[in-house]
Coordinates of C-alpha atoms in Angstrom, one line a residue:
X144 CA 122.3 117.0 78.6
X145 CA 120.2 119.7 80.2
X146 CA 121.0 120.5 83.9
X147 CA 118.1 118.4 85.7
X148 CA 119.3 115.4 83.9
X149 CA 122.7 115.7 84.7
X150 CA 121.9 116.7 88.6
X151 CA 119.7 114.1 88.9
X152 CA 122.3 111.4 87.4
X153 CA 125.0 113.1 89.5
X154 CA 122.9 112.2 93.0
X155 CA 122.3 109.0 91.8
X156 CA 126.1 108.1 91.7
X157 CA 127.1 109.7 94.5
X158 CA 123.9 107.6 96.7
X159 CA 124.6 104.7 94.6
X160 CA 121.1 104.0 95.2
X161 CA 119.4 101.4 92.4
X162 CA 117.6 102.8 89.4
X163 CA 115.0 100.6 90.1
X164 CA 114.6 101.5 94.2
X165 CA 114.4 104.9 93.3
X166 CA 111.6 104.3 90.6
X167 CA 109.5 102.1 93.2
X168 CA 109.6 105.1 95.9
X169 CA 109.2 107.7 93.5
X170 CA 106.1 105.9 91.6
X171 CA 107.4 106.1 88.1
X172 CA 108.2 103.4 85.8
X173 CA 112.4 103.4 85.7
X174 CA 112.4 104.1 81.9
X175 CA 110.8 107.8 82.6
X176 CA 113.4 108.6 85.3
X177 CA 116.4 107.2 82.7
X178 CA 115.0 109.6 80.0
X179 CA 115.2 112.2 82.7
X180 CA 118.9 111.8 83.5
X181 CA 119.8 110.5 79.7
X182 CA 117.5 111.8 77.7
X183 CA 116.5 115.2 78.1
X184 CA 113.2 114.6 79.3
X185 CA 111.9 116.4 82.5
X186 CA 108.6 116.0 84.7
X187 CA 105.4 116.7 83.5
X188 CA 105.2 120.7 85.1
X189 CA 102.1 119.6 87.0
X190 CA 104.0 116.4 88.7
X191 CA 107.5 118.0 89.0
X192 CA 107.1 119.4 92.7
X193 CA 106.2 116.3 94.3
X194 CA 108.3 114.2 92.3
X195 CA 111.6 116.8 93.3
X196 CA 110.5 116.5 97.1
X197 CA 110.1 112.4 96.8
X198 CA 113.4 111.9 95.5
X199 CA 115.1 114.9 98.1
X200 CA 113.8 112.6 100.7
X201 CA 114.8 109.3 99.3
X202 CA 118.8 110.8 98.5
X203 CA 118.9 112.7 102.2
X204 CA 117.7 109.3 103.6
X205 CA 120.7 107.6 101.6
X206 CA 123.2 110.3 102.9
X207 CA 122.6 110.0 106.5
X208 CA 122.6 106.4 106.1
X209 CA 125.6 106.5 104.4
X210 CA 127.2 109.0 106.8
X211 CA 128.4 111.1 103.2
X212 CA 127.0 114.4 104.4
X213 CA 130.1 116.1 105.0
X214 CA 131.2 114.7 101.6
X215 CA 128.1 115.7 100.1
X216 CA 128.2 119.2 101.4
X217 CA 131.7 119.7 99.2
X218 CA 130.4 117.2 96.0
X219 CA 127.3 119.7 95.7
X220 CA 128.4 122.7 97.6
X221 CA 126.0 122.7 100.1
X222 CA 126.0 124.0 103.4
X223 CA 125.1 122.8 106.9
X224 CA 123.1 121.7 109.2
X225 CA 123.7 118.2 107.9
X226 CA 120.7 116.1 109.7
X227 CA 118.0 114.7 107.1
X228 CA 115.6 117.4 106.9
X229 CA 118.2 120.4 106.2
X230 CA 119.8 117.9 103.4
X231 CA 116.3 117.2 102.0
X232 CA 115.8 121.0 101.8
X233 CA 118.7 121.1 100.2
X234 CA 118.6 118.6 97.7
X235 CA 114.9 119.9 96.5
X236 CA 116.1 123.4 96.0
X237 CA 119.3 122.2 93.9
X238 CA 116.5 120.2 91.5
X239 CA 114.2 123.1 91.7
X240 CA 116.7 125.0 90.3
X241 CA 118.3 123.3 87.9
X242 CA 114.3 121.9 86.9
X243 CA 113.3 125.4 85.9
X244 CA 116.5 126.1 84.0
X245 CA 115.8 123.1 82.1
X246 CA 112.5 123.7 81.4
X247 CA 113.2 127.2 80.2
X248 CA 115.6 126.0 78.1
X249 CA 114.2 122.9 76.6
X250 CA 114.2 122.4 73.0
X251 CA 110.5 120.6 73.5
X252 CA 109.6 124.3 74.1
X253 CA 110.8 125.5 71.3
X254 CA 109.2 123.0 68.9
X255 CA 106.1 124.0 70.6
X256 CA 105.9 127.6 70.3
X257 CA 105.3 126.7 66.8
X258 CA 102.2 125.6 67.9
X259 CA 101.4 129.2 68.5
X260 CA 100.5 130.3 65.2
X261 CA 97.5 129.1 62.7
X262 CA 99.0 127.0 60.0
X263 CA 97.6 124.6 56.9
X264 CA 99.3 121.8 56.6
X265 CA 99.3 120.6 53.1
X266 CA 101.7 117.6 52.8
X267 CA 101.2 114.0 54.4
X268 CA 104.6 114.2 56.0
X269 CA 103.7 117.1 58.1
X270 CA 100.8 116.1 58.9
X271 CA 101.2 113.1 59.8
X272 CA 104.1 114.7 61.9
X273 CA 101.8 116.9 63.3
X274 CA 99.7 114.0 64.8
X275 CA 102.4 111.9 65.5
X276 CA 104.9 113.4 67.6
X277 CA 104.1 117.7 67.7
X278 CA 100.4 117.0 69.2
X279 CA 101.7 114.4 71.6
X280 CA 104.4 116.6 72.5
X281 CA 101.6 119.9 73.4
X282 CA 99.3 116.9 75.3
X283 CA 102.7 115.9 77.5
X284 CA 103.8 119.4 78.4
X285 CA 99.8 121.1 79.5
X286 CA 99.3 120.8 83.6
X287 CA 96.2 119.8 83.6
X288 CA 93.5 117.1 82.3
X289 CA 93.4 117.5 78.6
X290 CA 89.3 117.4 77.0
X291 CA 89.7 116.6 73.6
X292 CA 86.6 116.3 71.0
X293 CA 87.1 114.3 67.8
X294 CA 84.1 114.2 65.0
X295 CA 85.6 112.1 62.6
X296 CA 84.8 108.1 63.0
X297 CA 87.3 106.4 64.2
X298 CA 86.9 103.0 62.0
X299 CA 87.9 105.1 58.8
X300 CA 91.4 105.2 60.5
X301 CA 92.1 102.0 61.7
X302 CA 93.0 100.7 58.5
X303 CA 95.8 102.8 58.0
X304 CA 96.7 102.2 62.4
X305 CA 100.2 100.6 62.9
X306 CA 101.0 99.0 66.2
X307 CA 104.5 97.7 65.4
X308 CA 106.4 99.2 68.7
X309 CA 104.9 99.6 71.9
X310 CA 104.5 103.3 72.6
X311 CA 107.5 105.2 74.4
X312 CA 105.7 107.4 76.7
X313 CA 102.4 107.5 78.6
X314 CA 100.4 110.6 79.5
X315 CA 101.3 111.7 83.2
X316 CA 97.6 114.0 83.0
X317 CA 94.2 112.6 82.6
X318 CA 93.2 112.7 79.3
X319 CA 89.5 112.2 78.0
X320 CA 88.4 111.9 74.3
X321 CA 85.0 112.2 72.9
X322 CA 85.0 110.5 69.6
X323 CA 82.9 109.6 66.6
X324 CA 82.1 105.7 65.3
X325 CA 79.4 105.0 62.4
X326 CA 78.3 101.3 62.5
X327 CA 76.8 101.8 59.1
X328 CA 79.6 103.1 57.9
X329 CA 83.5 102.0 57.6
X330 CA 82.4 99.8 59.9
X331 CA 80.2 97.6 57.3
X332 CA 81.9 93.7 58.6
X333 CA 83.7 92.3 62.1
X334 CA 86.8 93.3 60.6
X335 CA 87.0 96.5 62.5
X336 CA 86.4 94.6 66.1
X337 CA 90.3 93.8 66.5
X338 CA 91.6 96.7 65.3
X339 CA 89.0 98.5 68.0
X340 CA 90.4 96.3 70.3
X341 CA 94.0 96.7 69.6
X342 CA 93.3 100.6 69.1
X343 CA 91.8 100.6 73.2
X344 CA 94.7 98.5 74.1
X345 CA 97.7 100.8 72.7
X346 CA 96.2 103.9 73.8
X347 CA 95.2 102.5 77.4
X348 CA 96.1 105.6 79.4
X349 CA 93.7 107.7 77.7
X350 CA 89.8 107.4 78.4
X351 CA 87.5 107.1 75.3
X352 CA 83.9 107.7 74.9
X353 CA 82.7 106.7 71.5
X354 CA 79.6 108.4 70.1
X355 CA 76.9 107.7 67.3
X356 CA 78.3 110.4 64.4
X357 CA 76.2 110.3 61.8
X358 CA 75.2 113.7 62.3
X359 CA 78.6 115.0 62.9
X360 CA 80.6 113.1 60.4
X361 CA 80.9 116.3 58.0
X362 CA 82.4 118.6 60.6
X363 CA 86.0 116.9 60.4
X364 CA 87.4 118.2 63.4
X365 CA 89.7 117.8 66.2
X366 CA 89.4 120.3 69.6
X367 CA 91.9 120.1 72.7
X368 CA 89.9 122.8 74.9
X369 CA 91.7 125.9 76.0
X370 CA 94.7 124.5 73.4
X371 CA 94.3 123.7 69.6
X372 CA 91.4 122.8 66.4
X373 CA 92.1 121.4 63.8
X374 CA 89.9 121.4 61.1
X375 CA 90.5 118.2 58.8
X376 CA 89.7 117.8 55.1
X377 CA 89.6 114.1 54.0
X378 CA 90.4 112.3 51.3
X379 CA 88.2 109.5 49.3
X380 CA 90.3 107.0 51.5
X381 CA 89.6 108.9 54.6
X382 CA 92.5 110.0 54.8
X383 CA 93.3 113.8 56.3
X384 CA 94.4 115.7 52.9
X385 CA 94.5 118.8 54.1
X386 CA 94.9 120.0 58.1
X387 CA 94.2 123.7 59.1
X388 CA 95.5 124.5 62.3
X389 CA 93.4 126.7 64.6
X390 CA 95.6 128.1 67.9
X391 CA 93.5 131.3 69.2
X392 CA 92.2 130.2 72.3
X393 CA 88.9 131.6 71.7
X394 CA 88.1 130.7 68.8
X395 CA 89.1 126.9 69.9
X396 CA 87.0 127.2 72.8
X397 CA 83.5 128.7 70.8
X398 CA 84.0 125.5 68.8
X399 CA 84.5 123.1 71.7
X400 CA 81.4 124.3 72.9
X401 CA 79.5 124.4 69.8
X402 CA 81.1 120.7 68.7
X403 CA 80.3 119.3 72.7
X404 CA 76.6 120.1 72.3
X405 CA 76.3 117.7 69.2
X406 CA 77.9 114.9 71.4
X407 CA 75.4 115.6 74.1
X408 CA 72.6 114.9 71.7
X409 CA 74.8 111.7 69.9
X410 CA 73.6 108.0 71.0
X411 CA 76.6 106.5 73.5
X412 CA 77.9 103.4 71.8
X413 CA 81.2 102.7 74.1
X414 CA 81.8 104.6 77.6
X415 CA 84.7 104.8 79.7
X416 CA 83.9 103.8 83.1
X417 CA 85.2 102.8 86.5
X418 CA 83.9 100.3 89.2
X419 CA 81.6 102.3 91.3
X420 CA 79.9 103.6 88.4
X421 CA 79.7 99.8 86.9
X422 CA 78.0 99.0 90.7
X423 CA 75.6 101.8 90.9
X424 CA 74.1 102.0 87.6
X425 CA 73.0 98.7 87.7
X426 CA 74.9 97.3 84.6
X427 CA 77.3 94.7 86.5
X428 CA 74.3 93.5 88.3
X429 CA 72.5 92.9 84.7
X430 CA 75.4 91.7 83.2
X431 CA 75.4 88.3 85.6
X432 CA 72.0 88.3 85.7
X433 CA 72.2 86.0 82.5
X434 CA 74.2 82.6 82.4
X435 CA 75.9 82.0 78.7
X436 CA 79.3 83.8 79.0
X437 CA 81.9 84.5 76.2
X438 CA 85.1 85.9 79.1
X439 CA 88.3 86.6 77.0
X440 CA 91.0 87.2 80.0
X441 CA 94.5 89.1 79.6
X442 CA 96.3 89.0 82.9
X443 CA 95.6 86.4 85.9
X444 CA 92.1 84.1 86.0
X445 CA 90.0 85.4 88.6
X446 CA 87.4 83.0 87.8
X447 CA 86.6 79.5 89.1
X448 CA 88.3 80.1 92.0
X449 CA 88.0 77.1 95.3
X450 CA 85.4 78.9 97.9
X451 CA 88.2 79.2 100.3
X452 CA 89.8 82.4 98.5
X453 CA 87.1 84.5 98.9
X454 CA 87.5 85.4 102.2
X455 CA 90.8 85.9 101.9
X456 CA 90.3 88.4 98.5
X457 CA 87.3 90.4 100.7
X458 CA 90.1 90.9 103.5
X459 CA 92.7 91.9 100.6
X460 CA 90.2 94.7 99.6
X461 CA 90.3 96.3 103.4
X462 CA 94.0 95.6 103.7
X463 CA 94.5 97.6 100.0
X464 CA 92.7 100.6 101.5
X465 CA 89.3 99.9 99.9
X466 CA 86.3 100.9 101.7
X467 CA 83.5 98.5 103.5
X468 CA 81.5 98.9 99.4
X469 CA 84.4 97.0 97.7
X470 CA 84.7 94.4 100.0
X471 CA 81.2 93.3 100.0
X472 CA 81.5 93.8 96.2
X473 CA 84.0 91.2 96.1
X474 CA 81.5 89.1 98.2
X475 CA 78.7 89.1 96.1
X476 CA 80.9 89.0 93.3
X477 CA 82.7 85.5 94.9
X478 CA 78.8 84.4 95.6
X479 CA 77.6 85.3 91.9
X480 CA 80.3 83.5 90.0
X481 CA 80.1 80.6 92.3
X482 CA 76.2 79.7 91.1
X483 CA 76.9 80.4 87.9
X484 CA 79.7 77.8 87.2
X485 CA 77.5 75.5 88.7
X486 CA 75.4 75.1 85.6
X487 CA 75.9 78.6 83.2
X488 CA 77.4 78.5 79.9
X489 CA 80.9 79.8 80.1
X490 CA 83.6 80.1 76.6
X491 CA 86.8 81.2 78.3
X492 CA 89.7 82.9 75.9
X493 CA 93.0 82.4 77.5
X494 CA 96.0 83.8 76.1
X495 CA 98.7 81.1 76.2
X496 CA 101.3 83.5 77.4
X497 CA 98.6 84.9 79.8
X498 CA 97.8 80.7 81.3
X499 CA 101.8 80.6 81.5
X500 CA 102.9 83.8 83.4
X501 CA 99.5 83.0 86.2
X502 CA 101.1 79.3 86.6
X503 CA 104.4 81.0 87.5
X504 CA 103.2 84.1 89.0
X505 CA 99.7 83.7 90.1
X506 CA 98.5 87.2 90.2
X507 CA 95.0 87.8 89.7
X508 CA 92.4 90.7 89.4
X509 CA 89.5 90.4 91.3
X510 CA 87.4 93.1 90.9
X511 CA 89.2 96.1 91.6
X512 CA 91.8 94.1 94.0
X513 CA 95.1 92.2 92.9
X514 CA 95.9 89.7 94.9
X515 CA 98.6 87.7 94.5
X516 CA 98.2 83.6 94.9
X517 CA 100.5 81.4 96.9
X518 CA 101.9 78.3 95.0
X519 CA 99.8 76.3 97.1
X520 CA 96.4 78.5 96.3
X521 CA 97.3 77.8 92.8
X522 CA 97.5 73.9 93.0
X523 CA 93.9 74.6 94.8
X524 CA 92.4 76.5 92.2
X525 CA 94.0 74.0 89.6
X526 CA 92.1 71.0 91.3
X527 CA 88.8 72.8 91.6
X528 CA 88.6 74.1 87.7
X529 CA 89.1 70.4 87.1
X530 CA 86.6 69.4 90.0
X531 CA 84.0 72.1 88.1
X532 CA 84.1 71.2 84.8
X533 CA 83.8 67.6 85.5
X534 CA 80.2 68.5 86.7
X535 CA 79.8 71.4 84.3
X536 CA 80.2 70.1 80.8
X537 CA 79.0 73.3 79.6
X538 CA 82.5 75.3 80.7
X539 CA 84.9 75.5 77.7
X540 CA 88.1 76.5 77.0
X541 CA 89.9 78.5 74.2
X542 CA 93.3 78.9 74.4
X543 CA 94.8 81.6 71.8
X544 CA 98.3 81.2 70.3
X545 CA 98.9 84.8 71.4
X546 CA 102.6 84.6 70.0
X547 CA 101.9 83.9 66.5
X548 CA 100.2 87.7 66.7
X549 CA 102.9 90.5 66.2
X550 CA 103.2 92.6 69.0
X551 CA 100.7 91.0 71.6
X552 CA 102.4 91.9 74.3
X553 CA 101.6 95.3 73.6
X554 CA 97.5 94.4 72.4
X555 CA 95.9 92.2 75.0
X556 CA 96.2 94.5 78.4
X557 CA 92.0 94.7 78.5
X558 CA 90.0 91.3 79.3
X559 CA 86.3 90.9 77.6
X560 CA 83.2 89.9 79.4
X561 CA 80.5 89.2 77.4
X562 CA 76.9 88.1 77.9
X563 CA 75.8 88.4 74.1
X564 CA 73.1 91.3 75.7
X565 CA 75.9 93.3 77.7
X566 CA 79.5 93.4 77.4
X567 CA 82.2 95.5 78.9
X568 CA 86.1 95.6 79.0
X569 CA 88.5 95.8 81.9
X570 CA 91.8 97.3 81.5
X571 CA 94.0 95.6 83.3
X572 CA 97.2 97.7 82.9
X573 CA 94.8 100.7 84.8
X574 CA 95.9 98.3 87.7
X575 CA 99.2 97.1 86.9
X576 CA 100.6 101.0 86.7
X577 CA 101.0 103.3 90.1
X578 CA 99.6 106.4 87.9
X579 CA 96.1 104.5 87.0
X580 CA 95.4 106.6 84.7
X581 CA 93.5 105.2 81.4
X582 CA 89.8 103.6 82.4
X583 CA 88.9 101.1 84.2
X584 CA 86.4 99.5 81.9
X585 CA 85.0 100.3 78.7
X586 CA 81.0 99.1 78.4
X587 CA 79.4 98.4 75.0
X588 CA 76.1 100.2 74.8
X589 CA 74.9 99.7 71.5
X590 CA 73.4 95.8 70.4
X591 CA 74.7 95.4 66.8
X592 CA 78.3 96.4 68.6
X593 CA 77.7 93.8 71.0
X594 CA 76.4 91.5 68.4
X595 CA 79.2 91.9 66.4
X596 CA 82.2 90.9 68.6
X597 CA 80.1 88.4 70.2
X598 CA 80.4 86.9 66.3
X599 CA 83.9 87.4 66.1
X600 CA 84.7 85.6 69.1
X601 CA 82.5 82.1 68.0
X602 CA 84.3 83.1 64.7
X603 CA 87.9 82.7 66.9
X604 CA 86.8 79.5 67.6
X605 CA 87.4 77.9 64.6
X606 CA 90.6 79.6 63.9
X607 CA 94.0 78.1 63.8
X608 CA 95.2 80.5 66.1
X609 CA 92.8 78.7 68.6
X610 CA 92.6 75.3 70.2
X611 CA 89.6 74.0 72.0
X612 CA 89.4 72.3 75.4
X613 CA 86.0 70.9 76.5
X614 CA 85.9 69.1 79.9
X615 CA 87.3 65.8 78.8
X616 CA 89.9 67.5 76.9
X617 CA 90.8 69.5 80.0
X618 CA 91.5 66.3 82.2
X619 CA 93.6 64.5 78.5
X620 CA 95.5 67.9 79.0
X621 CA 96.0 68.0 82.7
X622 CA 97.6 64.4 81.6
X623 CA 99.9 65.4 79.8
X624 CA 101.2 68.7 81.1
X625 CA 100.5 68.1 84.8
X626 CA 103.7 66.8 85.6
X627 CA 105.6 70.2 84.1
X628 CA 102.7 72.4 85.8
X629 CA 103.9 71.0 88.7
X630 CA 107.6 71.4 88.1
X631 CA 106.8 75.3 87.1
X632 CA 105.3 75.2 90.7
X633 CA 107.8 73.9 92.4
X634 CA 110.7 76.1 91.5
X635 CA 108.9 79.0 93.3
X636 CA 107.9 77.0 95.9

């Protein structure tokens, strides 16, 4: 165990304070800060000063509390004064300390120094280790936003994409990939739409644009600016045969540069994008300017809500530090939904597990707020979806056997919303994370794209992974399951 880990473990104990307290102040997940006292693992360099100064505060809080400073002072040998601020001085210096002899010392490091040198990698197992962990491992430990360019087309590698775990570690950094996709290419049927999907889903930390690469194709390369090239030979299968590994930061840098301007003059076919740029640039405002709606939802339903919560989601956006803009976007947005259920065309996908965990949780994403419903909100918006498609036949319901799919809980973190002439994606974990790293939305910019999942999904329709729910079949299930709705209801109530 290096000597941050066993520090930090050590201060735990002697605080007693809960893994999972500490985690909530500190803003990481609690499975980074257990590989950080079990593990090995450190702070990303970058994050490591405010993190050490968070947790000195939260431990000098808990010793004064605890009236342990005396005992403290002979545990850590510290001196004195002993009030709060001297202890929190304290405390961050002792994890400064042992941080950088940790970091020195690491044995990450000293993988990555290999890095330093040009290799060719010949053999599948090192290159695929290469990709796997070593890269990952360079991308974790840089201190600052990683631009990364990527020529090849992605849909010649999903094929070969597992998704068996869920992934062990996320990016602490921004990082932004500019990457090529050839419709006319590997991507010749829908087949390659879930395994997009799924792709955006697993990797939801990182922000992709996806760009037209016909023209590019050829140059089989791979550029982390101010970092590492690799230049890729493939295979028949499109598969990387042979990997040459380019580490001299200038020569890296001429071919970002050289590779960036052949983006720049590429057609945009998916772009990573956040709310303000969806608002400004017109595209949410097109989007609902249509009334035939294909909405595939992952976490909560925000839709088809009783009038009454709006007010109450516009104050949620100023009480969640939003300015006046987001607030009166989550007007018009309440407004906008509310004429279109009145007659529009609407195929909802729910995720069973999804329709389960808002019964018994009730969290919902409205825009870019997260409010959270009471039990009683719930039975409200239960009644009303149930009042609305009584007088909107046209509202339909498909509900997707999301368990019978290995790994889902890991796949569906981005809801679909779909007009069959725009479409865009929301990722929902960029919300349900206190880094928010990863987009906000994706949007579709290229019409056979478009026209292509919008296939797939009235292709889902029909699948046995799917059942259907029209408005008489809504009421026939409200029947049957109402009473045990309820019950789920009433034991948080």
């Amino acid at each position: 165990m290096n000597a941050y880990g066993t520090l930090l473990k050590k201060l735990i104990r002697f605080t007693n304070i809960k893994l999972t307290n500490l985690a909530e102040i500190v803003g990481y997940d609690t499975s980074y800060i257990s590989k950080w006292c079990n593990k090995g693992k450190l702070p990303a360099a970058k994050a490591a000063p405010n993190v050490n100064k968070c947790l000195a505060d939260i431990f000098a809080r808990e010793i004064i509390i605890q009236e342990e400073a005396t005992l403290f002072a002979a545990e850590f040998n510290a001196s004195g004064p002993y009030d709060e601020s001297s202890l929190s001085s304290t405390i961050f210096q002792l994890l400064k300390d042992a941080y950088k002899r940790s970091y020195d010392n690491t044995s990450e490091n000293a993988q990555l120094a290999g890095l330093s040198s040009q290799r060719m990698l010949l053999w599948q197992l090192d290159i695929k280790n290469f990709f796997v962990t070593e890269l990952p491992q360079l991308l974790h430990q840089l201190n600052e936003p990683c631009q990364i360019l990527c020529t090849m087309d992605i849909c010649g590698f999903l094929k070969d994409l597992s998704y068996e775990t869920g992934r062990q570690a996320y990016y602490t950094n921004p990082v932004h990939i500019k990457m090529g996709i050839n419709l006319g290419g590997h991507c010749k049927n829908n087949s390659y739409i879930p395994q997009l999907y799924y792709f955006l889903n697993h990797y939801n930390d990182i922000s992709f644009d996806f760009y037209e690469n016909t023209c590019m194709d050829y140059m089989n390369l791979f550029i982390v600016k101010n970092c590492i090239a690799v230049q890729c030979a493939l295979d028949k299968d499109y598969r990387i045969s042979i990997a040459h590994i380019i580490t001299d930061t200038a020569q890296v840098n001429s071919l970002y540069q050289k590779v960036n301007s052949e983006f720049t003059l590429s057609r945009l076919m998916i772009h990573s994008s956040d709310s303000e740029e969806l608002f400004y640039n017109g595209y949410r405002t097109e989007f609902y300017a249509h009334n035939a709606f294909q909405i595939m939802v992952a976490k909560g339903f925000e839709f088809l809500l009783p009038p009454e919560i709006n007010p109450r989601l516009i104050q949620a956006a100023r009480d969640q530090g939003f300015d006046e803009s987001m607030a009166q976007l989550v007007a018009h947005l309440g407004i906008t939904w509310e004429e279109i259920f009145e007659k529009g065309a609407i195929d909802f996908y729910l995720l069973k597990t999804n329709l389960i965990r808002y019964i018994t949780d009730g969290t919902i994403y409205f825009a870019d707020v997260v409010y959270h419903m009471s039990v009683e909100e719930r039975k409200k918006h239960i009644q009303h979806v149930l009042d609305l498609v009584q007088k909107n036949p046209n509202i339909r319901f498909f509900i997707i056997d999301d368990e019978c799919i290995p790994n889902s809980e890991h796949l569906f973190q981005m809801s679909v919303y779909n007009n069959k002439r725009k479409l865009f994606l929301k990722n929902m974990e960029h919300y349900d994370t206190r880094t928010h790293l990863g987009p906000s939305f994706y949007t579709m910019q290229n019409e056979t794209l478009i026209g292509g999942i919008s296939q797939y999904f009235s292709e889902l329709q029909s699948s046995s992974l799917c059942n259907v729910y029209g408005s008489e079949d809504v009421f026939r299930f409200y029947e049957k399951y109402g009473i045990m709705i309820d019950r789920m209801l009433s034991i948080e109530e």
